[in-house]
CSV table of C-alpha atoms and ligand atoms in Angstrom, one decimal:
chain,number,residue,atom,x,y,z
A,47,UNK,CA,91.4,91.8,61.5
A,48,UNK,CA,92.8,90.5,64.7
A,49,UNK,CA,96.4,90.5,65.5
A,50,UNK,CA,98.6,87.8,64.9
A,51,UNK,CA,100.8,86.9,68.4
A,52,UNK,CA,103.8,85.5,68.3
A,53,UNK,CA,105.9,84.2,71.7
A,54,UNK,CA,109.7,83.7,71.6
A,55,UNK,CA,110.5,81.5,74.1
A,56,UNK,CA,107.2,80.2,74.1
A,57,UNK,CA,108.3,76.4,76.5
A,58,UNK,CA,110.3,78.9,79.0
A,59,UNK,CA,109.4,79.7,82.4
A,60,UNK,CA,107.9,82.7,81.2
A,61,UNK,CA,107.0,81.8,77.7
A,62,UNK,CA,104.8,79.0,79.0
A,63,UNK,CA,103.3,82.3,81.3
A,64,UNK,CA,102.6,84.3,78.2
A,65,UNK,CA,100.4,81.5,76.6
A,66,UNK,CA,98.9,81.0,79.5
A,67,UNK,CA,97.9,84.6,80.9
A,68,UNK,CA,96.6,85.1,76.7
A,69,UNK,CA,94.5,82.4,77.2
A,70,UNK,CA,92.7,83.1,80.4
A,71,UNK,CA,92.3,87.3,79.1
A,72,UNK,CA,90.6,86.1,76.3
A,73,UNK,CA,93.3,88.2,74.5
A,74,UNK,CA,92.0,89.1,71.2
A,75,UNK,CA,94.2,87.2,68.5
A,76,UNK,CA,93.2,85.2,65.1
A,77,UNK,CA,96.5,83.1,65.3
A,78,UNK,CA,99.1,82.3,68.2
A,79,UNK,CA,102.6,81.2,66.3
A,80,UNK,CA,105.0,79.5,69.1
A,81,UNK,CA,108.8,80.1,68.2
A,82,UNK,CA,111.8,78.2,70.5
A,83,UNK,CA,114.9,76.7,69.9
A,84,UNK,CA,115.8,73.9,67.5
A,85,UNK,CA,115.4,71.8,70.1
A,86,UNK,CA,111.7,72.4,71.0
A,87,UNK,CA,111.0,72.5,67.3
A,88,UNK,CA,107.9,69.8,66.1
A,89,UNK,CA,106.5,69.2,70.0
A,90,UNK,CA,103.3,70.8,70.4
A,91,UNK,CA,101.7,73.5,73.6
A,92,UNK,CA,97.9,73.7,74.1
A,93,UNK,CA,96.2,77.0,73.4
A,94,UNK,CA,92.4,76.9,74.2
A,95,UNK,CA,92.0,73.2,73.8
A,96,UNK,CA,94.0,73.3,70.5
A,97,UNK,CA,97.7,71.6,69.9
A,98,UNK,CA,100.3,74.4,68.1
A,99,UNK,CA,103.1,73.0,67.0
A,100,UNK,CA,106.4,74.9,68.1
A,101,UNK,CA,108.6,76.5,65.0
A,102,UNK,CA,112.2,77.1,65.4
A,103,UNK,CA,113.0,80.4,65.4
A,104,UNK,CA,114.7,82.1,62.4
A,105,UNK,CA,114.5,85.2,60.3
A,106,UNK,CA,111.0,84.7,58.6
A,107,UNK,CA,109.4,83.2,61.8
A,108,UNK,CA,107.7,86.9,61.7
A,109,UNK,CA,105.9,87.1,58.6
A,110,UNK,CA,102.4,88.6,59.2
A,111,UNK,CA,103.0,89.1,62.9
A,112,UNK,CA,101.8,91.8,64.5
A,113,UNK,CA,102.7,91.5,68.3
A,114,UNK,CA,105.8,89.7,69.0
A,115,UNK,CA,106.1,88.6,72.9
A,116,UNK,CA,110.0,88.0,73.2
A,117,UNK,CA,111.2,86.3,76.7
A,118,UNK,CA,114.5,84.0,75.3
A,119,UNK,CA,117.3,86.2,76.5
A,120,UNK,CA,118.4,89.2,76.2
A,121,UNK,CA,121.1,87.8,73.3
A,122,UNK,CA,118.4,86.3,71.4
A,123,UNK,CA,116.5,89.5,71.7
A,124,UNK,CA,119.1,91.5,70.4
A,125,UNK,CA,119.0,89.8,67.0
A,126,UNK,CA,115.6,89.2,66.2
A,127,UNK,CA,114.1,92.4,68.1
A,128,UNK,CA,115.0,94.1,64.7
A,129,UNK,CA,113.9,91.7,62.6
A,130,UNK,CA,110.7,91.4,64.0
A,131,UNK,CA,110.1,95.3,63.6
A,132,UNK,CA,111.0,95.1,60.2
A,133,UNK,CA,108.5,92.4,59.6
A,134,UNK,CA,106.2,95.2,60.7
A,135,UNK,CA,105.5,93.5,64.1
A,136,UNK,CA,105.7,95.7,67.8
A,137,UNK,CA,107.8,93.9,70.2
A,138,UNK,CA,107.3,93.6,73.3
A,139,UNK,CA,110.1,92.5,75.1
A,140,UNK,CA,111.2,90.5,78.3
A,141,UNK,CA,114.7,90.9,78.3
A,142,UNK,CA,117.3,93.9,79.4
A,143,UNK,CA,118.5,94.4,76.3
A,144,UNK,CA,116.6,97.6,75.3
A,145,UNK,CA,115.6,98.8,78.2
A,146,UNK,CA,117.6,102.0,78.7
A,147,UNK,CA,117.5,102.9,74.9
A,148,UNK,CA,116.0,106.0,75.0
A,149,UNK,CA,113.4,105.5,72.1
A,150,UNK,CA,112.4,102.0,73.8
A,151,UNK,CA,109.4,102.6,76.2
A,152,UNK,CA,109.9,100.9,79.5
A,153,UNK,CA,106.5,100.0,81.1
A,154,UNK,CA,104.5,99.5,84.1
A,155,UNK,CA,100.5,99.2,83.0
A,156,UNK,CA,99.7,101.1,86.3
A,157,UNK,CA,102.0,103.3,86.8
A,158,UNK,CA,103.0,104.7,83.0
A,159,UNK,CA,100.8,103.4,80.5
A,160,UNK,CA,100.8,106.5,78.3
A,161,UNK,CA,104.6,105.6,77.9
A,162,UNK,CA,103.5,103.2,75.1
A,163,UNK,CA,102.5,105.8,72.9
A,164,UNK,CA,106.2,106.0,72.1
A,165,UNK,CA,107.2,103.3,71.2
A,166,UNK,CA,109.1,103.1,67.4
A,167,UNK,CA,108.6,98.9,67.0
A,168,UNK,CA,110.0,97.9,70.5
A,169,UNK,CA,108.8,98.3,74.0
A,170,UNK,CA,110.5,97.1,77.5
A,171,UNK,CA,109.5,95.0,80.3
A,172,UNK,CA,110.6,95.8,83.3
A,173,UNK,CA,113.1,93.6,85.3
A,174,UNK,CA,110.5,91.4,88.0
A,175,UNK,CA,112.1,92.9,91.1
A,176,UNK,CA,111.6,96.8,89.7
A,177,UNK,CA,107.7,95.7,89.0
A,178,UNK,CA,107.1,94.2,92.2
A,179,UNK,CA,108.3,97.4,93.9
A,180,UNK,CA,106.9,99.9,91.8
A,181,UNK,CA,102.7,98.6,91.5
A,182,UNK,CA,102.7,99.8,95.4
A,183,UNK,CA,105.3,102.7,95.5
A,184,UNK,CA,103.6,104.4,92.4
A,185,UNK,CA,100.1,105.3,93.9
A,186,UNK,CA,102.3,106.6,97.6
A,187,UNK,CA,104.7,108.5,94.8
A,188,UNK,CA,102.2,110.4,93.3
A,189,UNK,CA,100.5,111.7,96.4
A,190,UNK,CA,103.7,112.5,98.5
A,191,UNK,CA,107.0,112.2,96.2
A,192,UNK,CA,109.3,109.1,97.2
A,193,UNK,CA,113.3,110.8,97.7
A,194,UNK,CA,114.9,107.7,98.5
A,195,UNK,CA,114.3,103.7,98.6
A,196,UNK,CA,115.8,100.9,100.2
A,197,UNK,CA,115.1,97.6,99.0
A,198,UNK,CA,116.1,94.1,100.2
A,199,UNK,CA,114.8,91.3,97.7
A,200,UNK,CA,114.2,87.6,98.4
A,201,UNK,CA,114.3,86.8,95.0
A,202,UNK,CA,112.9,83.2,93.6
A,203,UNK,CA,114.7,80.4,91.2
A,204,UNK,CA,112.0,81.3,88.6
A,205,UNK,CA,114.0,84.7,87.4
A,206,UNK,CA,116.8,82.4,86.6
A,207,UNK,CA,114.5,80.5,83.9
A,208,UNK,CA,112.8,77.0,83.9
A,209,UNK,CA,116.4,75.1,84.1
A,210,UNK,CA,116.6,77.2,87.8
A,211,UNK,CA,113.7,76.0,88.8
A,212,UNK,CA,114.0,72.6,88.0
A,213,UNK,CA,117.7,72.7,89.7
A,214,UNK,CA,116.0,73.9,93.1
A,215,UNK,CA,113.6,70.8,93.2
A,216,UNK,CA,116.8,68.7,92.3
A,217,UNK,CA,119.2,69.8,94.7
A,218,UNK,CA,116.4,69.8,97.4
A,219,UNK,CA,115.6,66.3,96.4
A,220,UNK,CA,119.2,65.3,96.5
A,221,UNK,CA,119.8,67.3,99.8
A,222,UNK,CA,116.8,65.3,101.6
A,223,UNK,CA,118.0,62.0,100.7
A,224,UNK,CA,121.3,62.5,100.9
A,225,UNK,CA,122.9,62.8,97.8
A,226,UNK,CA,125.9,64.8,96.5
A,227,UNK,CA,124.7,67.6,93.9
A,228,UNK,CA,126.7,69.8,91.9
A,229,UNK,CA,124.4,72.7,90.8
A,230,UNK,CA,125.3,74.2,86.8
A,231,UNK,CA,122.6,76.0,86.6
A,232,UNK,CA,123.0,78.8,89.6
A,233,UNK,CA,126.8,79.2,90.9
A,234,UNK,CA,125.9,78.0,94.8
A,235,UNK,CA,124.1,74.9,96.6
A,236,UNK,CA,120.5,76.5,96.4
A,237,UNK,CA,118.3,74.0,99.0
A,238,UNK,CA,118.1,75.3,102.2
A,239,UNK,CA,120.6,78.2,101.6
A,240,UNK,CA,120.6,81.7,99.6
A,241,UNK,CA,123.0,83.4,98.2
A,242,UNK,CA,124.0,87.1,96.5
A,243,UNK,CA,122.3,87.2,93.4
A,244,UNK,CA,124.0,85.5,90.3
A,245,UNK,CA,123.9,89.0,88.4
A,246,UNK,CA,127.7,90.1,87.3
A,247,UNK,CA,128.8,92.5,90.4
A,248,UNK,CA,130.5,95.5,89.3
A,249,UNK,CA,134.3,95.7,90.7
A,250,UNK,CA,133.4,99.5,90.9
A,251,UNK,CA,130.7,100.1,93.1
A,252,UNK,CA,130.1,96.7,94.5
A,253,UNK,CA,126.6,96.2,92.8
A,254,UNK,CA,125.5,93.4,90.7
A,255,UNK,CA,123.2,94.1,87.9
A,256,UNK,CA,119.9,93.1,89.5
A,257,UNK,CA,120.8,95.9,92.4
A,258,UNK,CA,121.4,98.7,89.2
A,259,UNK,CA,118.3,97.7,87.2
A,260,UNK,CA,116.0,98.1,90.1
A,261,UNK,CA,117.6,101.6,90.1
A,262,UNK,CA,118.1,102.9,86.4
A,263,UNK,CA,114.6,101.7,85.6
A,264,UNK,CA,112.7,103.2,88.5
A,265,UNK,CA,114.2,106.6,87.0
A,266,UNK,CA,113.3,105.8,83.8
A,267,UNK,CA,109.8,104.4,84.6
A,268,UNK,CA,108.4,106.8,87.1
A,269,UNK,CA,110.3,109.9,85.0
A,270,UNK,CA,112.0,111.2,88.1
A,271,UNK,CA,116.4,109.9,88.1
A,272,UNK,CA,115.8,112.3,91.4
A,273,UNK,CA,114.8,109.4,93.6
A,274,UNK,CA,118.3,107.8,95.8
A,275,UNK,CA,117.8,104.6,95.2
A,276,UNK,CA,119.9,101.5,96.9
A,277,UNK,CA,119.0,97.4,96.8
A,278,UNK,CA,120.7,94.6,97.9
A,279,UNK,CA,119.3,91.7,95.8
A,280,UNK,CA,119.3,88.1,96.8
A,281,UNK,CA,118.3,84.4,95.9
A,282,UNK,CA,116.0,82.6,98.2
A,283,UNK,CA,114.8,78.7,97.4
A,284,UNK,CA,111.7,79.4,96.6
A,285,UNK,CA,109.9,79.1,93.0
A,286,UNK,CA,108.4,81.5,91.4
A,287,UNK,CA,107.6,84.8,93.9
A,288,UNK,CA,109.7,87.5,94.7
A,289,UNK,CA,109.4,88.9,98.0
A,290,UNK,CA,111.4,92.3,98.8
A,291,UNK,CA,111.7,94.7,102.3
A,292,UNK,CA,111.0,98.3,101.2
A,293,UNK,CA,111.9,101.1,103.3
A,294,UNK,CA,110.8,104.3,101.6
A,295,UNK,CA,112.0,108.1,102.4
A,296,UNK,CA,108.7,110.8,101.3
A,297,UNK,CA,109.1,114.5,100.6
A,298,UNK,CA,106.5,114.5,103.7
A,299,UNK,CA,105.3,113.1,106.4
A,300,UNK,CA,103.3,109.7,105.9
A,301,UNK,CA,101.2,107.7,108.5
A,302,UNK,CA,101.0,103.7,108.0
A,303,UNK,CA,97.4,104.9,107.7
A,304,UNK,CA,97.5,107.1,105.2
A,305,UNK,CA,100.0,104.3,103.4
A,306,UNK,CA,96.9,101.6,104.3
A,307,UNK,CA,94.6,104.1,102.5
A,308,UNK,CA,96.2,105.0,99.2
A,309,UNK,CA,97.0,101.0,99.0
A,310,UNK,CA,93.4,99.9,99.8
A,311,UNK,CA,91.9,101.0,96.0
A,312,UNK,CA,95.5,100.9,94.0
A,313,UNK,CA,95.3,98.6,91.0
A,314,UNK,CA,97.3,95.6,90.8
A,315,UNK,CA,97.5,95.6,95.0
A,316,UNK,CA,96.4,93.1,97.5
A,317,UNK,CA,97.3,94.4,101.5
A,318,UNK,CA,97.5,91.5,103.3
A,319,UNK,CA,98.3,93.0,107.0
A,320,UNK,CA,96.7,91.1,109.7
A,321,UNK,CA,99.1,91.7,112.6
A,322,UNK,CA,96.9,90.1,114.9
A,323,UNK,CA,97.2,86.6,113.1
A,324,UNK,CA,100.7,87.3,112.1
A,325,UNK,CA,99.7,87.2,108.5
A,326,UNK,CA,101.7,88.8,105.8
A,327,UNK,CA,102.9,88.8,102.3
A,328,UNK,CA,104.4,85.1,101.5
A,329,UNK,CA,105.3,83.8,98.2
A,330,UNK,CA,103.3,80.9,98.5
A,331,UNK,CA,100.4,83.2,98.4
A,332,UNK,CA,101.8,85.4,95.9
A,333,UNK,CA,102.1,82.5,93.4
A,334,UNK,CA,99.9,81.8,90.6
A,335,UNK,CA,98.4,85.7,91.1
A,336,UNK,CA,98.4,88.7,89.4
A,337,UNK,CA,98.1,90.9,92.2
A,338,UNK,CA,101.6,92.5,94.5
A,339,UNK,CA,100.9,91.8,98.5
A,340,UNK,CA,102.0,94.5,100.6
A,341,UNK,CA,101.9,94.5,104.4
A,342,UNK,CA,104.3,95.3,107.4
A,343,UNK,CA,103.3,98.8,106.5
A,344,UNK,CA,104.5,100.7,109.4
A,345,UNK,CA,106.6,103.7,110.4
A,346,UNK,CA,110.4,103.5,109.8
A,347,UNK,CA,111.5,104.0,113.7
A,348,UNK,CA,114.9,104.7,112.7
A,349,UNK,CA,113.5,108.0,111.1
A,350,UNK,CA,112.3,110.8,113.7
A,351,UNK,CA,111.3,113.2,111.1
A,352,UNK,CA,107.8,110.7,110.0
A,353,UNK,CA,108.8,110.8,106.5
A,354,UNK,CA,109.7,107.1,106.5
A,355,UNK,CA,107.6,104.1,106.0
A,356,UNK,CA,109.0,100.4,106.2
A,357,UNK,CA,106.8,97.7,103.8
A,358,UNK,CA,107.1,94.3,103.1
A,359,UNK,CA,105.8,93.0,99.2
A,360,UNK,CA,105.5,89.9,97.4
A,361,UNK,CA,104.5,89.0,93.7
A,362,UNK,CA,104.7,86.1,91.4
A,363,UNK,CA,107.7,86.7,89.7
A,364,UNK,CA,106.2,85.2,86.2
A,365,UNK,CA,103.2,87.0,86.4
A,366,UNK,CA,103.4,90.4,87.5
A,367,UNK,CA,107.0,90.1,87.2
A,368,UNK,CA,107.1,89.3,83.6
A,369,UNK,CA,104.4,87.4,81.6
A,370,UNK,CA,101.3,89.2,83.1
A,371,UNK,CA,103.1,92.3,82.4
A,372,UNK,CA,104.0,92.2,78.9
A,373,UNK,CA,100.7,90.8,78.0
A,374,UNK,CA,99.0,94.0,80.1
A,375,UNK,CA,101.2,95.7,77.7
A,376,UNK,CA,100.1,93.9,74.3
A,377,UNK,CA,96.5,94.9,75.6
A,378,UNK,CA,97.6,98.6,75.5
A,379,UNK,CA,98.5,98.3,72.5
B,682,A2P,P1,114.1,75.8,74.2
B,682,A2P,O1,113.1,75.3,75.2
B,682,A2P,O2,113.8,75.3,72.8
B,682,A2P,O3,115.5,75.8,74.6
B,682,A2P,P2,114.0,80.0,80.2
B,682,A2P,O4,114.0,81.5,80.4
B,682,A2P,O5,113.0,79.3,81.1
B,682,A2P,O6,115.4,79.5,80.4
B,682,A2P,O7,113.6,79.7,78.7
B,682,A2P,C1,114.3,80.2,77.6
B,682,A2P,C2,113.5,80.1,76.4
B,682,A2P,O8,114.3,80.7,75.3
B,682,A2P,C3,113.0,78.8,76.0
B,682,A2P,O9,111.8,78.8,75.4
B,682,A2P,C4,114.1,78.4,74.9
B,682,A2P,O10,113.7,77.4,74.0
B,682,A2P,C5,114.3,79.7,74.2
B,682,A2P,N1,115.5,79.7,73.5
B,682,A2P,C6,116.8,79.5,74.0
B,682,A2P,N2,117.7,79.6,73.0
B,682,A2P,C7,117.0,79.9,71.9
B,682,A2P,C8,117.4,80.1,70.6
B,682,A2P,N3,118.7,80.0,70.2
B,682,A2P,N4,116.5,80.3,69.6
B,682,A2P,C9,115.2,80.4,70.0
B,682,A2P,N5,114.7,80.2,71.3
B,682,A2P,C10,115.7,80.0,72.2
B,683,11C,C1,115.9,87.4,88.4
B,683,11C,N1,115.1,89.5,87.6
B,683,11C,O1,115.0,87.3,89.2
B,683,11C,C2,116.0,88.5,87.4
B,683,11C,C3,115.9,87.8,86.0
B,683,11C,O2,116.6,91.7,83.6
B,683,11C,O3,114.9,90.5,83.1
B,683,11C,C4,115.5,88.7,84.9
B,683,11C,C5,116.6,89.5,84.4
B,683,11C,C6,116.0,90.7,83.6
B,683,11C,O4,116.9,86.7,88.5
């Protein structure tokens, strides 16, 4: 029989994402069950031309499901994770809570699908900003071993939830006509500005969160806690891609040609490089696809020894980043 889906979270930013990117796969399901807070309970999403009606999650929302898609917070996923394996369904999960447990796979459909294999009722998605990095440096990485990365993110209101994004249209609106605006959402005036990211910063190294995901789950993704890794992570008003610099150290020496090449057949990669026209990865073109954009791919001139290569990358931050993801996961499975 087909599996029965379930999506926690289902009217969030990304929630909304999962029923959609199901629907347009074709993913193989006999029934989609829609859980959400008490608040969304009784209104009604559109799967395939048919109205669901949204449940309010509690412990028997998983009775007969099979894949649970979990994007409602990392608290939320703490408690009903478990209960969801017990009721004998694989999770699949959006949030950070599991994803350094060491018998909770943490995967990247192109770059360590096998990892799934694993999995004892819960498997990880990956924080957006570590995806969008890692669909392009995975292919480079397994012809000439990455030692060290540098990444600068421009990271969009989207991978601070649907409340985010709607705060960025308000304060913008607000902003152009004039009006005072007190953001509660996000900690700092977000329309025409950008700020650290709202991640806690640890007193004793200086980094926030986002910075130390990007690094624990590179190690723990592409298998090698070898790899120096450093990122200074920051919102940008925009609302739903991620853009991020990339400067990346090799064992070897590396040509932007050679970088050009390995890129030009990788899955899940668009190059969009036209130096002539000035024409490189934006968000707005990064939206609404499933594919990372990578261009300025040229030599790191700071690095006489050739074994540096600088790249600039965007992806859609609910896609890729998250929904798109997860769902490539639930395929797997
Ligand atoms: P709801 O819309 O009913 O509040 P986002 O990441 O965009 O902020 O979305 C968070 C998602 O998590 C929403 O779908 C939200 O549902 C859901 N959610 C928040 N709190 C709970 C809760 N206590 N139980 C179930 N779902 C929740
Ligand atoms: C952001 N990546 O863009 C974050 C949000 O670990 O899944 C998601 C946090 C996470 O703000």
């Amino acid at each position: 029989a087909l599996p029965v889906v379930a999506i926690v979270g289902a009217t969030g930013a990304v929630g909304v994402e999962l029923l959609e990117c199901l629907e347009q796969r074709d993913f193989p399901l006999s029934e989609l069950r829609l859980l959400a807070s008490a608040r969304s309970a009784g209104k009604t999403m559109t799967f395939k031309g048919k109205e669901i009606t949204i449940r309010a999650l509690d412990e028997n929302s998983f009775d007969g499901v099979d894949i649970a898609l979990f994007s409602a917070g990392g608290s939320i996923s703490k408690v009903y994770g478990p209960i969801a394996v017990k009721a004998g369904a694989v999770v699949v999960d959006n949030s950070s809570a599991f994803r350094q447990d060491p018998n909770v796979p943490l995967v990247v459909p192109e770059v360590n699908p096998e990892a799934v294999k694993q999995h004892q009722g819960i498997i990880a998605n990956p924080n957006c900003s570590t995806i969008i990095a890692l669909v392009p440096l995975w292919p480079l990485h397994v012809k000439n071993r990455i030692t060290r990365f540098i990444a600068a993110t421009y990271q969009a209101a989207s991978g601070a939830g649907a409340a985010a994004m709607e705060e960025l249209r308000e304060g913008t609106r607000a902003y152009l006509e004039g009006r005072p605006f007190t953001p509660t959402v996000l900690p700092h005036p977000y329309a025409f500005n950008l700020f650290s990211h709202n991640a806690k910063v640890d007193p004793a190294n200086g980094y926030n969160e986002e910075e130390m995901k990007m690094v624990k789950e590179t190690w723990k993704i592409f298998g090698d806690a070898d790899i120096r890794i450093s990122a200074t992570c920051v919102r940008v008003p925009v609302l739903r891609a991620h853009s991020e610099a990339l400067t990346v150290e090799f064992e070897r020496p590396i040509t932007p040609a050679e970088v050009k090449d390995i890129l030009a057949t990788a899955p899940g990669v668009r190059i969009v490089d036209d130096v002539e026209k000035n024409y490189f990865p934006m968000p707005v073109d990064a939206s609404g696809q499933g594919d990372i954009l990578v261009g300025r791919i040229r030599q790191d001139i700071s690095d006489p020894s050739g074994r540096s290569i600088q790249l600039f990358v965007a992806g859609d931050q609910l896609l890729k980043g998250a929904a798109l993801n997860a769902v490539q996961i639930a395929e797997l499975l």
